[in-house]
XYZ file of C-alpha atoms in Angstrom:
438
model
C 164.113 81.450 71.788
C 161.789 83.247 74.296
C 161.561 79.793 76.830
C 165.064 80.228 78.640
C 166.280 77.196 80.835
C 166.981 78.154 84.712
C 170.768 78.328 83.114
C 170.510 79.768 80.290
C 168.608 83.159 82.924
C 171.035 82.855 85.032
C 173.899 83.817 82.512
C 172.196 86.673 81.029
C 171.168 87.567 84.983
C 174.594 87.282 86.207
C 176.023 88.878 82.961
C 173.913 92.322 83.563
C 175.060 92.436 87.850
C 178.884 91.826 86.025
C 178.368 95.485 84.711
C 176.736 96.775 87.763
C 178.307 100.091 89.338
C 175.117 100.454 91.989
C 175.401 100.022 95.141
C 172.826 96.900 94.480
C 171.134 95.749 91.468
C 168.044 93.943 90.632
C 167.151 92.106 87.685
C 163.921 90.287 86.425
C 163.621 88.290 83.145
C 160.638 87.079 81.675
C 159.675 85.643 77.944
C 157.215 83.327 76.414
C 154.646 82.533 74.190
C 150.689 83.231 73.657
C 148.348 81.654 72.033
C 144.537 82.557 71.461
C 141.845 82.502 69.318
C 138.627 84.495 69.094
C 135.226 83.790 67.347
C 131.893 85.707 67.114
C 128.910 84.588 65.117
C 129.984 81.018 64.914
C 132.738 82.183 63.307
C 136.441 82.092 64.017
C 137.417 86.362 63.729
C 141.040 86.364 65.018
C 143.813 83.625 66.141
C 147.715 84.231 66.444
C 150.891 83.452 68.341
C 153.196 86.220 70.213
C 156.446 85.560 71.076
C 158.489 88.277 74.188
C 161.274 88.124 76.169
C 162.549 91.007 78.242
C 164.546 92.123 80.864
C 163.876 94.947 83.338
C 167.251 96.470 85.181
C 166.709 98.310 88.723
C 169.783 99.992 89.729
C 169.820 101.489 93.456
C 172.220 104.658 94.814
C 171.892 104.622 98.730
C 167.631 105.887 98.628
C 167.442 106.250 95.311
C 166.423 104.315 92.424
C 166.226 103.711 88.479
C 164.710 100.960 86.142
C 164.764 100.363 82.620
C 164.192 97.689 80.380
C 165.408 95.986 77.385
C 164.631 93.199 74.773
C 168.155 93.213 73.368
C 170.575 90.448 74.646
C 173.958 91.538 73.322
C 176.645 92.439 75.658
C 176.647 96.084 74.371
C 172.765 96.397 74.720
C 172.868 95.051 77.881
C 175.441 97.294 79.276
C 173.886 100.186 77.675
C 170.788 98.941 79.961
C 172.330 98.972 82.871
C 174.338 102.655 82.850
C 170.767 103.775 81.844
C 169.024 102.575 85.118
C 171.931 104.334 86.911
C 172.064 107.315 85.466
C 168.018 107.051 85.510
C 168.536 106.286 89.900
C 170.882 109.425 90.489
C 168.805 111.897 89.150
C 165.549 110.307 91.089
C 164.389 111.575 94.499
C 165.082 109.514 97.630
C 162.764 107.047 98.376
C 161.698 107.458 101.880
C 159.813 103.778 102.320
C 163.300 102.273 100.436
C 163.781 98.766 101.358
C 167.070 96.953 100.598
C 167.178 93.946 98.525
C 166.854 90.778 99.967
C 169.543 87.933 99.852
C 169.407 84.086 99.114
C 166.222 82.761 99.740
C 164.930 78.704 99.153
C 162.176 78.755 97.024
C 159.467 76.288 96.614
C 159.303 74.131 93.060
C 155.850 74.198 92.329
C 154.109 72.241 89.630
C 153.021 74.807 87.174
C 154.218 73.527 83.851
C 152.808 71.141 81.278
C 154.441 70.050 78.170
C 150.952 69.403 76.992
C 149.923 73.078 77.016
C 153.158 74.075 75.728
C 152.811 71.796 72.855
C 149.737 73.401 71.681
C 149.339 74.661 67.834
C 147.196 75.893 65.869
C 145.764 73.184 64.942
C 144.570 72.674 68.274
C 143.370 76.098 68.901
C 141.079 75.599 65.855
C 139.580 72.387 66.739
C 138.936 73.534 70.188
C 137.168 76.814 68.443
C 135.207 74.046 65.990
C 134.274 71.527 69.273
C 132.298 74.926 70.913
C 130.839 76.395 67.185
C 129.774 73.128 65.847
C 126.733 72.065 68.447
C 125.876 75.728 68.562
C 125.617 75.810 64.793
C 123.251 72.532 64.752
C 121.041 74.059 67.455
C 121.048 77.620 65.906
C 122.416 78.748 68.558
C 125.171 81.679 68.326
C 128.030 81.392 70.236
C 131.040 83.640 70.730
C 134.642 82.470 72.576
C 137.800 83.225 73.051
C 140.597 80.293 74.228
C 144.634 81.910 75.241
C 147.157 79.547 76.023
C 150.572 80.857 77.565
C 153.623 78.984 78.309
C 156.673 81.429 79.766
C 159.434 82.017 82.721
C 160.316 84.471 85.017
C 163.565 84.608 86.433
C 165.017 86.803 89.028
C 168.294 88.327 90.858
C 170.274 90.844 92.576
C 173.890 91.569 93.670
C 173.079 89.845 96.492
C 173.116 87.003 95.354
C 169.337 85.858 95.140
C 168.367 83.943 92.378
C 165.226 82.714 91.193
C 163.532 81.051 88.595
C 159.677 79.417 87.271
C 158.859 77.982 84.327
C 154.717 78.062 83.934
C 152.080 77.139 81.569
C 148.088 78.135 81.607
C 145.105 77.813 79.416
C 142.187 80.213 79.788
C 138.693 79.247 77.387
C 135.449 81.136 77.991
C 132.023 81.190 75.969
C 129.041 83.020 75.828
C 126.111 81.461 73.825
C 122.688 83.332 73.074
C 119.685 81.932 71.542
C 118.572 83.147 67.317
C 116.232 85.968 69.413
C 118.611 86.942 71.678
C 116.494 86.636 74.487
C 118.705 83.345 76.081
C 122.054 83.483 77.388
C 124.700 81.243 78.696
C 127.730 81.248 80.095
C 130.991 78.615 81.028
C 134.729 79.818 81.914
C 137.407 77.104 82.297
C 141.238 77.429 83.123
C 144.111 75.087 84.079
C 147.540 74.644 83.562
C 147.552 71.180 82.093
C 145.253 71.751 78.818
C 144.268 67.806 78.843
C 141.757 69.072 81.475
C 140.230 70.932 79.430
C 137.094 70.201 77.180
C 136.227 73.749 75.028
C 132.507 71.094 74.100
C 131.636 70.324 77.288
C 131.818 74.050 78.798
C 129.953 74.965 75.260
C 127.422 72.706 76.195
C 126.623 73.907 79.876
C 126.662 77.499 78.086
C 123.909 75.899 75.788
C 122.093 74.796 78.302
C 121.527 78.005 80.177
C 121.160 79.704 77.096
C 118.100 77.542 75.784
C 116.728 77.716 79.427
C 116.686 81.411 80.137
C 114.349 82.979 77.243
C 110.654 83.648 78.839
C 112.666 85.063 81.971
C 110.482 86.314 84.308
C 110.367 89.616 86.926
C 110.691 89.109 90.473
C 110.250 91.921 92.721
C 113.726 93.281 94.097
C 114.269 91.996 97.868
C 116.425 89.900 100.329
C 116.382 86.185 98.720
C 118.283 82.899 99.092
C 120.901 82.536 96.055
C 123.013 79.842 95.057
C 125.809 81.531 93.206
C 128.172 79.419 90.927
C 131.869 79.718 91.170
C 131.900 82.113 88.162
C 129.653 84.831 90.379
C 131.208 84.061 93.725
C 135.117 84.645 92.345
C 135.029 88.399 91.676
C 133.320 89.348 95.280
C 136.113 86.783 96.599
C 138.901 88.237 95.252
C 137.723 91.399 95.994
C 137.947 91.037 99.144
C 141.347 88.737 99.236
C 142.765 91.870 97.538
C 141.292 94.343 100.546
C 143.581 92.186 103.309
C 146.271 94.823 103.010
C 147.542 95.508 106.832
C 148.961 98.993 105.966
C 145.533 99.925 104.567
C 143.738 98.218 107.475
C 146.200 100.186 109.926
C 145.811 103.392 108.380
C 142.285 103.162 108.944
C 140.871 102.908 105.595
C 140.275 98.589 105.319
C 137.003 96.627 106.591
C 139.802 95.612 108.575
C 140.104 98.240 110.647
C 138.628 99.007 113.970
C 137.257 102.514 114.942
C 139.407 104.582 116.850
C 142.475 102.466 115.800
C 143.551 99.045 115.799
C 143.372 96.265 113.473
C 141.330 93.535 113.490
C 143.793 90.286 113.006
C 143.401 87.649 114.912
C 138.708 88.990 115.150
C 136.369 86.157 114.153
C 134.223 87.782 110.850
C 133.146 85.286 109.300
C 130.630 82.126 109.397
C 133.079 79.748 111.125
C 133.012 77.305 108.178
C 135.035 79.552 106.706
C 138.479 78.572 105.753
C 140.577 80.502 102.956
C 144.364 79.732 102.432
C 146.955 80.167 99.860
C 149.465 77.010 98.616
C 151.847 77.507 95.915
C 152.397 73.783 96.056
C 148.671 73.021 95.105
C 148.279 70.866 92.296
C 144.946 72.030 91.150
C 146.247 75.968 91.067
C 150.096 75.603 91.538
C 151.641 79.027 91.815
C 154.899 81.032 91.568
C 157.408 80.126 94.417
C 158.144 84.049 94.787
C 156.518 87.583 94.087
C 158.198 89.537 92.395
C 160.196 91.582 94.751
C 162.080 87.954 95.378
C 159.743 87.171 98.892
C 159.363 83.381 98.917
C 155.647 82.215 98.491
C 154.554 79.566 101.125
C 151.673 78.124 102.303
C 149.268 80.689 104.272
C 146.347 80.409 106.362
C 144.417 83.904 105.668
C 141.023 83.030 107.526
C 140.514 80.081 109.291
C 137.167 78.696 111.107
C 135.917 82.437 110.526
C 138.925 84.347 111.862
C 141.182 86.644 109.982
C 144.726 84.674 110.641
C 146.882 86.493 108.584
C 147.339 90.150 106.645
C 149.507 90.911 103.588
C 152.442 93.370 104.300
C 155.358 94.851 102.202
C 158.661 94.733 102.861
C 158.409 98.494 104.736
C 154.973 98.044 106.040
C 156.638 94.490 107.957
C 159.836 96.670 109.231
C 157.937 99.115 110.583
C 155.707 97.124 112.516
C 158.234 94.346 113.331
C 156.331 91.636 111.599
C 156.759 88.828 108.715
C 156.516 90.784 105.219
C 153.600 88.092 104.287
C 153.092 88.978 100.111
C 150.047 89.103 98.386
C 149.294 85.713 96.955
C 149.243 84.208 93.616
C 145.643 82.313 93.925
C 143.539 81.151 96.974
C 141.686 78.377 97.939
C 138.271 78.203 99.756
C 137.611 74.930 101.713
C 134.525 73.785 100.942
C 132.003 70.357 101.099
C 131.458 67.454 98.760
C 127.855 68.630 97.373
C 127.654 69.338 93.960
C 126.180 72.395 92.138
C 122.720 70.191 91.824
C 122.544 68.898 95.325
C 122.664 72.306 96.575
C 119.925 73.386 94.577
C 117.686 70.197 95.227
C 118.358 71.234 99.432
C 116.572 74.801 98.774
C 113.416 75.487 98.745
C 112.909 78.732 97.502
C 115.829 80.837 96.131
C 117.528 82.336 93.334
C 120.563 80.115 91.162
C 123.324 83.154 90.132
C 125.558 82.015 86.419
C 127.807 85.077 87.425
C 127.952 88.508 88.001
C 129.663 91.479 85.948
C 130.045 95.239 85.904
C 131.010 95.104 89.653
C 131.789 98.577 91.522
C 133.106 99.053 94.529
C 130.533 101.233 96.716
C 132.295 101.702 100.206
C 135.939 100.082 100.784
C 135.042 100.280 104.401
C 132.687 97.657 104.633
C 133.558 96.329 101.113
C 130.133 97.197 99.737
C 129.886 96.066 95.697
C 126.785 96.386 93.151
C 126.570 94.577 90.166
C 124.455 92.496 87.798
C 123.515 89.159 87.076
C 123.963 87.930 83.809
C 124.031 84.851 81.423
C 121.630 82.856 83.462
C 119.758 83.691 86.784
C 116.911 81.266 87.626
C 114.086 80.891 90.079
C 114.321 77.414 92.715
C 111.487 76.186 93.889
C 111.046 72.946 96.184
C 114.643 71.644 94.906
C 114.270 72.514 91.743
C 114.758 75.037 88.457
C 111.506 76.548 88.142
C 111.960 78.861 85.657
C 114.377 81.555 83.968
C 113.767 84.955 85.937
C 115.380 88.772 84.590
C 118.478 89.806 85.740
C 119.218 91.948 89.132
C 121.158 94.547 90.601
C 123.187 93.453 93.609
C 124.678 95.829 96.408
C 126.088 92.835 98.802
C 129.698 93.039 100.805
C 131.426 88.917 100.632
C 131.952 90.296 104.418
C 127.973 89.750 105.145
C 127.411 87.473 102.511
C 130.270 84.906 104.221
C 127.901 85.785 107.323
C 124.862 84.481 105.716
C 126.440 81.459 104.993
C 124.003 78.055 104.459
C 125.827 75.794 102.543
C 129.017 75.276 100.399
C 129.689 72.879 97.415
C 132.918 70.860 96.010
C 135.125 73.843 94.752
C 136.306 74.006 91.497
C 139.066 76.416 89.809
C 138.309 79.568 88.305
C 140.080 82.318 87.878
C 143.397 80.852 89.507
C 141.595 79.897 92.267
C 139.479 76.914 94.488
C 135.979 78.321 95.199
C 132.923 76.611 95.862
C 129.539 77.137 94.799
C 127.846 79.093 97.766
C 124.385 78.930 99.180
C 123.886 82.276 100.976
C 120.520 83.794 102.870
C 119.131 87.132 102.490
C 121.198 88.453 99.724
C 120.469 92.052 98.388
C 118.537 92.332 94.978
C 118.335 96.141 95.223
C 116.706 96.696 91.265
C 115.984 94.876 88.141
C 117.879 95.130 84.759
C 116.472 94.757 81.075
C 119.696 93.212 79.940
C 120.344 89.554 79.000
């Protein structure tokens, strides 16, 4: 059985410490199951189930420490386990950032479980694979997918006495579809926890859509232009930058958070004050883990608010040494945004550029957070509030620092990739060449 019950972790957990001669021990267990299934050609190429549980041991002698991991559950494996991380943390150098392990903590009991994604079969992988092949087939349209559906735990302790456990479910489907000539292309990513959300046809059909709309595309001269850019393009600059909010980077000088000569910039307005970006395990649209994995409890955060930078993440040393909150990196974020849909935004503009997503991204200069790209699967010319016509795809070089400067409008957000993000209307973004590819 690789779905343990908070009980049935906590023996095995407390079983492993029983054999501890460290001065502290940590323990994390995980297991599960995926699900997925692939298809290419309008035909279904690979499907399967995966089933994993394991345990990883950290044993810790004053500075130093050791870690190795298991999948065997028997008290002699597990023992053996455990006098292998020791004998692994005496021979190991000291560890001069070394943080001790932290004690009780409350956790959170976020909503990240459905019975209705763990219930999922085969049977219902293939019909969701037939729902997105089937209209592509009658339109001769190509379309290639790929749907993975995991349900798992994660459980954690120490000799401390911290304990700590999440059961969680998710359901990731995305589709590319391309016209018989392979001049059209489309593209539609969903993901949820709760599968019953999910509709594998009607994301097929928005990727038809785009598809059938973007052969003919047209060349537009590289240049500064108004874009609307789904969820699907925004998400990658976003997190990007969510990633970059590091406060020993920004300290050390080498963030788009730090100021010359020294200094952070905490607490600095940065951003279009319409801005708001926070992070709730407790959401019900992207409910997260209640702790990272070094056993820090995830809460509710406020990382920019009305434009200004509110909060940093830290580590356990970085927060010591600074005398701070040790604030972790979260699990997802969510990006306030309005009540407009994807359609009213582009009837409000009257000229601009409507952005399916972006790929290939490359970070250019950390400093300012700098990124080029390309459009693909879609890009489109607005005119006077509407879809004029398909146009070929650019090369970007934009930082989500000036682009959430050039700020004109933001949509209802929707979840993608773990996350709440709206569709964005942004001024004078960077087109800096133009790409042959679909």
């Amino acid at each position: 059985m690789t779905i343990l019950t908070k009980e049935e972790a906590k023996k095995i957990i407390d079983k492993v410490l029983s054999f501890s001669k460290a001065d502290e021990m940590s323990v994390a267990l995980s297991g599960g199951r995926t699900g997925n299934i692939r298809y290419a050609r309008n035909s279904v190429s690979t499907s399967g189930e995966s089933y994993n549980l394991s345990l990883s041991i950290t044993a810790v002698f004053g500075k130093r420490s050791g870690t190795s991991t298991i999948n065997e559950f028997d008290d002699k494996s597990l023992e053996k386990a455990v006098r292998r991380a020791e004998e692994i943390a005496r021979l190991a150098p000291e560890n001069p950032e070394f943080v001790p392990a932290l004690g009780p903590q409350q956790y959170l009991d976020p909503a990240s479980f459905s019975q209705k994604t763990a219930d999922i079969s085969p049977d219902y992988r293939a019909n969701a694979a037939f729902d997105s092949i089937d209209p592509c087939s009658k339109k001769n349209l190509t379309a290639a997918g790929y749907m993975e559906d995991r349900t798992g735990f994660n459980a954690i302790g120490n000799s401390k006495g911290l304990f700590g456990y999440n059961k969680a479910t998710s359901v990731d489907f995305s589709i590319t579809v391309r016209t018989a000539d392979g001049l059209g292309s489309g593209y539609a990513i969903r993901d949820f926890n709760d599968v019953s959300k999910l509709s594998t046809k009607q994301a097929t059909e928005i990727a038809m859509q785009k598809a059938m709309a973007s052969t003919s595309a047209r060349a537009l001269e590289p240049g500064k232009y108004t874009v609307i850019l789904e969820p699907a393009a925004s998400i990658d600059l976003l997190q990007n930058m969510m990633r970059s909010m590091d406060a020993r980077n920004a300290d050390e000088g080498r963030s788009f958070l730090s100021k010359k000569g020294g200094g952070i910039r905490l607490g600095e307005k940065l951003f279009d004050e319409r801005v708001n970006i926070y992070s709730d395990p407790m959401n019900l649209e992207i409910p997260g883990s209640p702790f990272a994995g070094d056993g820090r409890p995830q809460e509710k955060v406020y990382w920019i608010e009305n434009g200004v930078v509110k909060n940093l993440t830290y580590s356990r040393y970085w927060a010591e040494k600074k005398g701070v909150k040790a604030v972790p990196n979260p699990g997802g974020f969510i990006m306030a945004g309005g009540t407009e849909s994807l359609a009213d935004l582009i009837k409000g503009t009257d000229k601009g550029i409507l952005v399916t997503r972006f790929w290939y991204i490359r970070a250019v200069d950390p400093q300012t957070l700098l990124y080029t790209g390309l459009t693909r699967d879609g890009t489109f010319y607005i005119e006077n509030g509407q879809i004029k016509y398909p146009i070929k795809n650019f090369r970007f070089n934009e930082s989500p620092v000036i682009m959430l400067n050039n700020l004109e409008a933001m949509g209802k957000p929707t979840r993608i990739g773990g996350s709440l993000v709206p569709p964005l209307k942004i001024r004078d973004f960077t087109f800096s060449s133009l790409s042959d590819a679909v």
